[in-house]
């Protein structure tokens, strides 16, 4: 029995692997336990919530009952079919986990397919199935159903209010009355196979039909094999780039094209603080990075879907622009705390929803304008409605750009004039000017150009500290922020500018720890601006931003070396969380994190032959400067 099983709680974040059907996701631990599954969408309430609590908050474990000497895991090729080999004293068994992807049929209902194969010897395995709906709060009525017509069918039906799941399998677990759980043990010999299928239903009176688990796994592999053939990347580190792109695809909500930041909530950024957030939503600031990552490597359909989601989400009054939306474009992401959950490894609070949705973060205007500008440069024709929307955003931005805001990192402390936010205001007006000059779109270009130039002058005057020789986190401050590493990539200043080089050196001096980079200092006594407690880990995306900045500052050898070292921090199946704690040597934050994988693939493009966000139009293979 594994350490995670003995403790009755979740394992380290890096012990998890991702399953996805392009609607929702599951996390499977190295101990064979599905500890997180929301049904039917990424942001729906969970039915397995051990990740944020204990065994009795819901999980589904399939694993040897005796000591496990070694665990080996991998995804099959570029798919999301997960294989876990358990090596025991009596033999080896393989657990195969997958969720059949539902990309086109909006009526498909999610399911999880699990199969155990005997590889050698003879191994006793245990199956424990504990369903708790509504984030571990709702105890379902579970009963065994045996039907004879139209075909023989036996299954477990779990029902509570609007929540319904069905479990079918070759060997069904039986009720353990004293624990309100279902368990069974069976012996698997070499060459034997047992399968189980968990299916969600929107209607308990119209349950999904039985599925062929072998065929479902085969179809899953075919889907991901066909999809990965579209990826166009021939540079080094091919496997991490492919895995990162597959992860981004897996975090896509297929009905709308929205890409969530992560499939989890409240995995702590600080193991001793309250930096726990719900990341099951779509952030506008990911827009340009998403389009770059997908477009650079041949995922044009996903890029087009994301752009459509983006335009739908931000449609309406520009004054109502939010920093994030639900996967369907929902606006109200009200935050609340389920007080019955102790939190991941007792780090509270658990938060559902995200109150930051109504914060003023000026950088998102620049991100949206930059993303839509990039789409034009990649040959996506601008529509009158889309351009009218962008003009409306700019008109509103003209009235508010001088206000302080919460900044890129969504601080819960006082509003400030964050340097990165101001740079992104410059990006918004710069891309508008270029739209007129390069794409012949209509607009008050003289006014936009005047605002753009005045913002640039202000940033250079107020955001740069001559004593530090670096751009600071906010105007008048003396602390640093890794977001300023984006200045050359955004085209605000070239990499050879001494102010950029000085900023890179200062970030390396103050925020870098080996190969890792903090987004800003959260050490006690540093007057942290975020109003939160606990020292967080190093933000992995910031580490890749330093890779990009080093490359743009003509320090390419260092950039390539750092890139390779960062890849070594991925877990055994190639996934990244939001952060890495160098002191505890473990992942922190929500997992897997789209921002980390976006930064990885865009650094690969920067180093090994993709497009960067500040480059001019490349329509028809050409380039204009």
XYZ file of C-alpha atoms in Angstrom:
625
model
C 0.000 0.000 0.000
C 1.346 3.443 -0.947
C 2.066 6.282 1.459
C -0.833 8.263 -0.021
C -3.236 5.381 0.708
C -2.013 4.976 4.302
C -2.536 8.681 5.012
C -6.017 8.709 3.488
C -5.370 11.978 1.666
C -3.939 13.291 -1.595
C -0.355 12.798 -2.657
C 2.122 15.444 -3.827
C 0.810 17.493 -6.739
C 3.546 16.123 -9.001
C 2.168 12.603 -8.431
C -0.885 13.333 -10.558
C -1.580 12.816 -14.247
C -4.289 14.402 -16.381
C -7.187 12.805 -18.215
C -9.497 14.905 -20.389
C -12.387 14.471 -22.795
C -12.247 18.141 -23.962
C -15.207 18.950 -21.684
C -13.864 18.124 -18.244
C -10.831 16.507 -16.647
C -9.747 13.984 -14.027
C -6.554 13.745 -11.998
C -5.133 10.277 -11.331
C -2.458 9.724 -8.688
C 0.496 7.388 -8.738
C -1.440 5.291 -6.214
C -4.085 4.528 -8.869
C -6.687 6.844 -7.352
C -8.865 9.274 -9.293
C -8.874 12.087 -6.741
C -10.510 14.872 -8.761
C -13.312 14.774 -11.310
C -15.872 17.492 -12.076
C -18.969 16.541 -14.066
C -19.996 17.402 -16.692
C -17.777 20.490 -17.235
C -14.391 21.661 -15.995
C -16.119 24.119 -13.647
C -18.904 21.799 -12.462
C -19.032 20.454 -8.896
C -16.748 17.479 -8.319
C -17.809 13.903 -7.540
C -14.280 12.844 -6.505
C -12.742 15.452 -4.189
C -10.029 13.613 -2.271
C -7.586 16.126 -3.797
C -8.958 18.769 -1.429
C -9.724 16.566 1.520
C -9.668 12.911 2.521
C -10.817 9.513 1.256
C -14.396 10.107 2.367
C -14.663 13.190 0.155
C -14.731 10.886 -2.858
C -12.197 8.951 -4.908
C -11.870 5.875 -7.129
C -8.800 3.768 -6.476
C -7.638 0.706 -8.394
C -4.299 -0.622 -7.166
C -2.528 -3.679 -5.704
C -3.542 -4.476 -2.142
C -0.012 -5.436 -1.137
C 3.308 -3.530 -1.148
C 4.207 -1.807 -4.410
C 7.946 -1.850 -5.084
C 7.969 0.442 -8.093
C 5.527 2.544 -10.114
C 6.175 3.473 -13.742
C 3.855 5.772 -15.711
C 3.632 7.162 -19.215
C 1.150 8.406 -21.768
C 0.863 6.263 -24.868
C 2.757 8.227 -27.514
C 1.207 11.705 -27.797
C -2.202 10.643 -26.472
C -3.906 11.144 -23.123
C -4.196 7.404 -22.563
C -2.334 6.890 -19.294
C -0.518 3.678 -18.381
C 0.570 2.966 -14.798
C 2.638 -0.154 -14.106
C 2.614 -1.453 -10.521
C 5.557 -3.738 -9.729
C 4.943 -6.015 -6.750
C 6.668 -9.063 -5.246
C 4.183 -11.376 -6.941
C 3.911 -9.786 -10.369
C 3.223 -6.692 -12.465
C -0.149 -5.188 -13.375
C -0.881 -2.277 -15.695
C -3.657 0.246 -15.077
C -4.880 1.981 -18.240
C -6.894 5.187 -17.754
C -8.594 7.372 -20.331
C -11.512 9.663 -21.030
C -12.905 9.379 -24.572
C -12.573 12.838 -26.191
C -15.806 14.484 -27.300
C -14.801 17.238 -29.669
C -17.758 17.624 -32.015
C -20.880 15.977 -30.601
C -22.240 18.389 -28.007
C -24.623 15.728 -26.681
C -21.896 13.301 -25.638
C -21.746 12.736 -21.910
C -18.398 12.347 -20.113
C -17.052 9.027 -18.948
C -13.891 7.527 -17.455
C -12.597 4.177 -18.734
C -10.265 2.148 -16.484
C -8.662 -1.203 -17.336
C -6.299 -3.465 -15.409
C -4.090 -5.847 -17.393
C -1.940 -8.586 -15.935
C 1.601 -8.261 -17.281
C 3.320 -11.010 -15.317
C 2.784 -13.173 -12.273
C -0.340 -12.832 -10.171
C -1.381 -9.677 -8.289
C -4.318 -9.051 -5.969
C -5.865 -5.668 -6.676
C -8.398 -3.677 -4.715
C -11.102 -1.456 -6.155
C -12.516 1.233 -3.858
C -15.259 3.517 -5.190
C -16.481 6.420 -3.062
C -18.787 8.904 -4.804
C -19.542 12.225 -3.101
C -21.298 14.812 -5.225
C -21.225 18.608 -4.755
C -17.539 18.895 -3.832
C -17.678 16.009 -1.376
C -20.763 17.288 0.441
C -23.605 15.229 -1.017
C -23.902 11.531 -0.107
C -25.646 9.771 -3.027
C -28.099 6.940 -2.981
C -26.172 4.049 -4.562
C -27.915 0.861 -5.631
C -27.173 -2.113 -7.851
C -29.372 -2.350 -10.932
C -29.833 -5.615 -12.853
C -31.658 -5.451 -16.155
C -32.526 -8.244 -18.567
C -34.076 -6.258 -21.411
C -33.197 -5.281 -24.057
C -29.833 -6.823 -23.099
C -28.494 -8.132 -19.783
C -26.955 -5.213 -17.917
C -25.722 -4.832 -14.347
C -24.421 -1.561 -12.930
C -24.148 0.692 -9.904
C -26.335 3.792 -10.033
C -25.371 6.749 -7.817
C -28.008 9.458 -7.566
C -28.332 12.661 -5.540
C -30.459 15.588 -6.712
C -29.246 16.689 -10.140
C -26.196 14.411 -10.052
C -26.156 10.936 -11.598
C -23.328 8.526 -12.447
C -23.324 4.906 -13.564
C -20.522 2.401 -12.958
C -20.297 -0.718 -15.101
C -17.487 -3.251 -14.990
C -16.330 -6.822 -15.243
C -16.217 -6.995 -11.436
C -18.385 -4.474 -9.593
C -17.430 -3.305 -6.086
C -19.909 -4.092 -3.311
C -21.273 -1.934 -0.529
C -19.220 -1.503 2.627
C -21.994 -0.497 4.973
C -19.869 0.885 7.774
C -18.018 3.291 5.450
C -20.616 4.170 2.815
C -18.157 3.050 0.191
C -17.965 0.237 -2.365
C -15.025 -2.161 -2.422
C -13.884 -5.459 -3.865
C -10.663 -7.375 -4.384
C -9.753 -9.668 -7.250
C -6.674 -11.403 -8.552
C -5.205 -10.524 -11.935
C -2.882 -12.987 -13.648
C -0.658 -12.412 -16.642
C -2.798 -11.947 -19.758
C -6.029 -11.229 -17.847
C -7.956 -7.994 -18.224
C -10.690 -6.296 -16.200
C -12.403 -3.053 -17.205
C -14.720 -0.461 -15.650
C -16.583 2.486 -17.151
C -17.948 5.426 -15.140
C -20.543 7.455 -17.057
C -22.278 10.699 -16.141
C -25.909 11.242 -17.032
C -27.962 14.399 -17.271
C -31.166 12.392 -16.780
C -31.490 9.474 -14.324
C -34.437 8.214 -16.369
C -32.383 8.066 -19.566
C -29.083 6.450 -18.654
C -26.197 6.034 -21.117
C -25.852 2.678 -22.843
C -22.974 0.292 -22.081
C -19.711 0.986 -23.857
C -16.937 -1.245 -25.154
C -13.934 -0.151 -23.044
C -11.364 -1.705 -25.376
C -12.801 0.110 -28.385
C -13.058 3.373 -26.445
C -9.353 3.269 -25.565
C -8.480 2.420 -29.156
C -10.584 5.324 -30.452
C -8.956 7.618 -27.886
C -5.493 6.715 -29.136
C -6.589 7.247 -32.744
C -7.985 10.686 -31.919
C -4.781 11.908 -30.308
C -2.600 10.258 -32.955
C -4.485 12.040 -35.731
C -4.396 15.317 -33.811
C -0.662 15.170 -33.086
C 0.128 14.646 -36.782
C -0.888 18.267 -37.322
C 1.845 19.554 -35.004
C 4.656 21.108 -36.979
C 7.781 21.166 -34.850
C 11.182 19.764 -35.779
C 13.394 21.440 -33.184
C 15.030 19.880 -30.121
C 13.044 18.822 -27.047
C 10.285 17.539 -29.291
C 8.554 15.402 -26.646
C 8.059 18.230 -24.084
C 6.695 20.521 -26.801
C 4.246 17.863 -28.009
C 3.138 17.038 -24.468
C 2.605 20.708 -23.680
C 0.517 21.233 -26.811
C -1.523 18.121 -26.008
C -2.063 19.499 -22.495
C -3.335 22.790 -23.916
C -5.678 20.844 -26.168
C -6.823 18.819 -23.156
C -7.657 22.029 -21.272
C -9.875 23.215 -24.138
C -13.637 23.201 -23.692
C -14.571 21.909 -27.133
C -18.118 23.338 -27.407
C -16.809 26.928 -27.242
C -13.036 26.803 -27.799
C -12.264 28.384 -24.415
C -9.068 27.211 -22.713
C -9.058 27.047 -18.934
C -6.082 28.085 -16.830
C -6.117 24.757 -14.955
C -8.658 22.013 -14.198
C -8.335 22.405 -10.421
C -9.163 24.820 -7.656
C -7.375 25.733 -4.438
C -4.141 23.798 -4.861
C -1.988 26.120 -2.737
C 0.684 28.391 -4.145
C 2.052 28.653 -0.597
C 2.063 25.627 1.690
C 1.847 27.952 4.704
C -0.526 30.668 3.504
C -3.881 31.448 1.915
C -2.918 31.705 -1.774
C -5.562 29.236 -2.969
C -7.588 30.096 -6.071
C -10.062 28.567 -8.510
C -8.442 28.384 -11.954
C -11.174 26.532 -13.881
C -11.898 29.593 -16.015
C -10.584 31.338 -19.114
C -8.290 34.347 -18.649
C -8.081 37.004 -21.364
C -4.399 37.561 -20.648
C -3.707 34.077 -21.987
C -5.110 35.118 -25.369
C -1.938 36.111 -27.206
C 0.137 33.296 -25.758
C -2.553 30.777 -26.704
C -2.755 32.050 -30.267
C 1.023 32.094 -30.608
C 1.461 28.609 -29.185
C -1.270 27.058 -31.305
C -0.543 28.959 -34.521
C 3.201 28.385 -34.349
C 2.851 24.636 -34.326
C 0.044 23.966 -36.771
C -2.986 23.967 -34.446
C -4.865 26.476 -36.573
C -8.336 25.076 -35.845
C -7.800 25.483 -32.101
C -6.447 29.000 -32.637
C -9.541 29.944 -34.654
C -11.852 28.460 -32.000
C -10.085 30.398 -29.259
C -10.448 33.639 -31.223
C -14.189 32.981 -31.663
C -14.524 32.333 -27.921
C -12.597 35.516 -27.201
C -14.830 37.670 -29.412
C -18.007 36.177 -27.931
C -16.784 36.603 -24.364
C -15.816 40.278 -24.673
C -18.822 41.291 -26.802
C -20.994 43.992 -25.279
C -20.241 47.229 -23.478
C -16.434 47.690 -23.311
C -16.883 49.103 -19.815
C -17.978 45.606 -18.747
C -14.780 43.898 -19.954
C -13.618 41.292 -17.448
C -10.246 39.658 -16.944
C -11.743 36.147 -17.035
C -14.885 34.308 -18.055
C -16.438 30.868 -17.745
C -15.802 28.277 -20.446
C -19.087 29.229 -22.071
C -18.436 32.964 -21.672
C -20.184 33.235 -18.290
C -19.476 36.500 -16.488
C -20.412 35.943 -12.858
C -17.835 33.732 -11.148
C -18.938 34.363 -7.585
C -16.452 33.173 -4.985
C -17.454 31.091 -1.967
C -15.805 28.643 0.424
C -17.066 25.081 1.093
C -16.240 24.918 4.786
C -16.578 21.121 4.926
C -13.350 20.686 2.901
C -10.050 21.001 4.821
C -8.085 21.832 1.672
C -5.187 20.136 -0.056
C -3.071 18.596 2.718
C -4.985 20.802 5.192
C -4.005 24.079 3.501
C -7.153 26.188 3.556
C -9.261 27.874 2.375
C -10.891 26.032 -0.504
C -12.383 28.546 -2.917
C -15.049 27.924 -5.556
C -15.383 30.747 -8.073
C -12.965 33.627 -8.348
C -13.712 37.106 -7.014
C -10.959 38.570 -9.176
C -13.332 38.424 -12.158
C -14.512 41.997 -11.481
C -11.100 43.512 -10.745
C -9.759 46.339 -12.876
C -6.677 44.969 -14.618
C -5.667 47.297 -17.398
C -3.270 44.831 -18.994
C -6.142 42.755 -20.414
C -6.991 45.501 -22.929
C -3.505 45.141 -24.349
C -3.725 41.357 -24.336
C -7.002 41.348 -26.281
C -5.763 43.920 -28.812
C -2.483 42.037 -29.176
C -4.225 38.696 -29.697
C -6.593 40.032 -32.355
C -3.715 41.858 -34.047
C -1.782 38.589 -34.098
C -4.784 36.805 -35.607
C -4.851 39.346 -38.443
C -1.158 38.824 -39.061
C -1.728 35.088 -39.286
C -4.260 35.644 -42.045
C -7.536 35.630 -40.065
C -9.689 38.245 -41.770
C -11.001 41.016 -39.551
C -14.769 41.439 -39.525
C -16.546 44.797 -39.204
C -18.127 43.667 -35.942
C -14.805 42.546 -34.506
C -13.067 45.795 -35.401
C -15.999 47.818 -34.047
C -15.667 45.929 -30.780
C -11.954 46.737 -30.617
C -12.591 50.413 -31.339
C -15.128 50.450 -28.528
C -12.575 48.927 -26.164
C -10.028 51.580 -27.096
C -12.547 54.380 -26.613
C -13.232 53.098 -23.108
C -9.525 52.595 -22.398
C -8.897 56.240 -23.296
C -11.024 57.218 -20.292
C -9.515 54.845 -17.705
C -5.915 54.110 -18.653
C -4.491 56.548 -16.091
C -6.171 54.757 -13.166
C -4.274 52.419 -10.833
C -5.287 48.753 -11.032
C -4.770 45.287 -9.553
C -2.180 44.313 -12.155
C -1.223 41.108 -13.883
C -1.011 39.148 -10.641
C -4.517 40.106 -9.437
C -3.311 41.417 -6.098
C -5.777 41.698 -3.257
C -3.889 44.632 -1.794
C -4.230 48.321 -2.816
C -4.495 49.393 -6.456
C -1.240 50.715 -7.884
C 0.256 51.971 -11.120
C 1.854 48.685 -12.109
C 4.569 49.029 -14.727
C 3.455 45.957 -16.658
C -0.130 47.234 -16.814
C 1.121 50.500 -18.305
C 3.234 48.669 -20.861
C 0.144 46.724 -21.895
C -1.805 49.971 -22.283
C 0.952 50.966 -24.701
C 0.497 47.613 -26.474
C -3.236 48.248 -26.895
C -2.757 51.579 -28.628
C 0.306 50.414 -30.534
C -1.620 47.508 -32.071
C -4.469 49.868 -32.926
C -2.072 52.198 -34.729
C -0.589 49.260 -36.611
C -4.074 48.066 -37.567
C -4.625 51.380 -39.350
C -1.120 51.648 -40.813
C -0.629 48.025 -41.858
C -4.161 46.712 -42.388
C -5.949 49.842 -43.599
C -8.613 49.626 -40.910
C -10.493 52.838 -40.050
C -9.844 54.686 -36.814
C -8.591 57.928 -35.198
C -4.956 56.969 -35.685
C -3.546 60.380 -34.749
C -5.209 60.269 -31.335
C -4.185 56.656 -30.761
C -0.618 57.457 -31.764
C -0.520 60.413 -29.377
C -1.756 58.313 -26.450
C 0.625 55.495 -27.307
C 3.608 57.811 -27.332
C 2.622 59.560 -24.101
C 2.194 56.209 -22.337
C 5.636 55.157 -23.517
C 7.196 58.338 -22.207
C 5.441 57.873 -18.867
C 6.635 54.260 -18.474
C 10.212 55.195 -19.262
C 10.044 58.086 -16.789
C 8.045 56.565 -13.913
C 8.573 52.828 -14.281
C 12.362 52.801 -14.573
C 14.453 53.239 -11.422
C 17.842 54.690 -12.324
C 19.393 53.664 -9.009
C 18.402 50.035 -9.527
C 19.035 50.232 -13.258
C 15.789 48.334 -13.812
C 12.064 48.646 -14.379
C 10.234 48.232 -11.077
C 6.990 46.510 -10.175
C 5.049 49.755 -9.872
C 5.665 53.475 -10.245
C 7.793 54.894 -7.447
C 8.598 51.466 -6.032
C 11.895 49.708 -5.529
C 10.719 46.088 -5.797
C 11.013 43.984 -8.934
C 8.469 42.039 -10.947
C 9.225 39.254 -13.420
C 6.482 40.619 -15.692
C 8.930 43.333 -16.762
C 10.898 40.556 -18.508
C 8.171 40.707 -21.182
C 9.148 44.217 -22.271
C 11.352 43.115 -25.204
C 8.972 40.338 -26.291
C 6.147 42.905 -26.437
C 8.227 45.169 -28.646
C 8.213 48.015 -26.132
C 12.035 48.150 -26.126
C 14.559 46.005 -27.979
C 16.544 43.390 -26.136
C 19.800 45.236 -26.719
C 18.535 48.336 -24.881
C 20.559 48.770 -21.691
C 17.394 49.366 -19.664
C 16.170 45.924 -20.696
C 19.528 44.315 -19.989
C 19.652 46.017 -16.592
C 16.169 44.744 -15.755
C 17.147 41.207 -16.705
C 20.250 41.399 -14.511
C 18.232 42.802 -11.586
C 15.610 40.051 -11.860
C 18.367 37.452 -11.945
C 19.925 39.011 -8.863
C 16.762 39.454 -6.789
C 14.169 36.947 -8.012
C 16.142 34.073 -9.522
C 16.948 30.924 -7.547
C 19.032 28.626 -9.692
C 16.890 27.876 -12.715
C 13.711 29.285 -11.141
C 12.294 32.809 -11.067
C 9.792 34.258 -8.572
C 7.149 36.555 -10.022
C 7.860 39.049 -7.208
C 9.116 38.795 -3.670
C 6.758 37.357 -1.078
C 9.407 37.036 1.622
C 8.406 38.427 5.042
C 9.471 42.048 5.423
C 9.512 42.847 1.696
C 6.301 44.910 1.830
C 4.571 42.525 -0.557
C 1.807 44.247 -2.500
C -0.619 41.337 -2.752
C -2.135 41.456 0.731
C -1.727 37.697 1.232
C 0.221 35.444 3.587
C 2.807 32.726 3.013
C 5.816 32.507 0.759
C 4.829 31.064 -2.603
C 6.921 28.934 -4.934
C 8.637 30.166 -8.063
C 6.245 30.890 -10.917
C 7.242 28.552 -13.756
C 5.997 30.834 -16.544
C 8.298 33.579 -15.226
C 11.244 31.208 -15.519
C 10.434 30.703 -19.210
C 10.038 34.480 -19.611
C 13.626 34.814 -18.434
C 14.621 32.268 -21.094
C 12.969 34.497 -23.726
C 14.529 37.666 -22.346
C 17.996 36.097 -22.303
C 17.585 35.066 -25.943
C 16.450 38.565 -26.927
C 19.410 40.081 -25.049
C 21.892 38.027 -27.111
C 22.529 35.534 -24.297
C 21.273 32.585 -26.312
C 23.604 29.933 -24.884
C 22.381 30.754 -21.381
C 18.785 30.737 -22.599
C 19.101 27.286 -24.157
C 20.814 25.881 -21.096
C 18.144 27.289 -18.784
C 15.372 25.970 -21.038
C 16.791 22.455 -20.863
C 17.139 22.642 -17.079
C 13.541 23.808 -16.675
C 12.305 20.828 -18.652
C 13.898 18.560 -16.058
C 11.386 19.863 -13.493
C 8.384 18.319 -15.271
C 6.808 15.377 -13.529
C 7.140 11.810 -14.784
C 4.395 12.279 -17.401
C 5.638 15.678 -18.606
C 3.289 18.024 -16.742
C 3.865 21.324 -14.945
C 1.963 22.945 -12.113
C 1.750 26.705 -11.723
C 4.773 26.941 -9.430
C 7.722 24.996 -8.080
C 8.878 25.343 -4.498
C 12.691 25.088 -4.566
C 12.863 24.666 -0.783
C 10.429 21.742 -0.596
C 11.409 20.545 -4.111
C 7.788 20.037 -5.119
C 5.031 21.536 -7.247
C 2.665 24.123 -5.816
C -0.387 25.815 -7.288
C -3.079 24.510 -9.603
C -2.239 21.636 -11.921
C -1.612 21.192 -14.739
C -1.210 24.879 -15.468
C -1.862 26.168 -18.992
C 0.288 29.272 -18.399
C 3.348 27.117 -17.654
C 2.873 24.987 -20.765
C 2.127 28.047 -22.916
C 5.372 29.623 -21.756
C 7.255 26.407 -22.510
C 6.083 26.087 -26.108
C 6.543 29.791 -26.798
C 10.102 29.618 -25.459
C 10.686 26.678 -27.798
C 9.412 28.836 -30.655
C 11.650 31.704 -29.572
C 14.717 29.501 -29.471
C 14.128 27.019 -32.247
C 12.170 28.570 -35.042
C 8.706 29.937 -34.391
C 7.122 33.370 -34.539
C 7.363 35.828 -31.669
C 4.629 38.215 -30.612
C 6.374 41.436 -31.631
C 7.077 40.360 -35.201
C 5.303 42.107 -38.045
C 2.963 40.466 -40.527
C 3.907 37.129 -42.005
C 1.023 36.713 -44.393
C 1.866 34.540 -47.395
C 5.177 33.676 -45.785
C 6.464 37.218 -46.034
C 7.553 39.679 -43.373
C 7.064 43.415 -43.159
C 9.004 45.663 -40.833
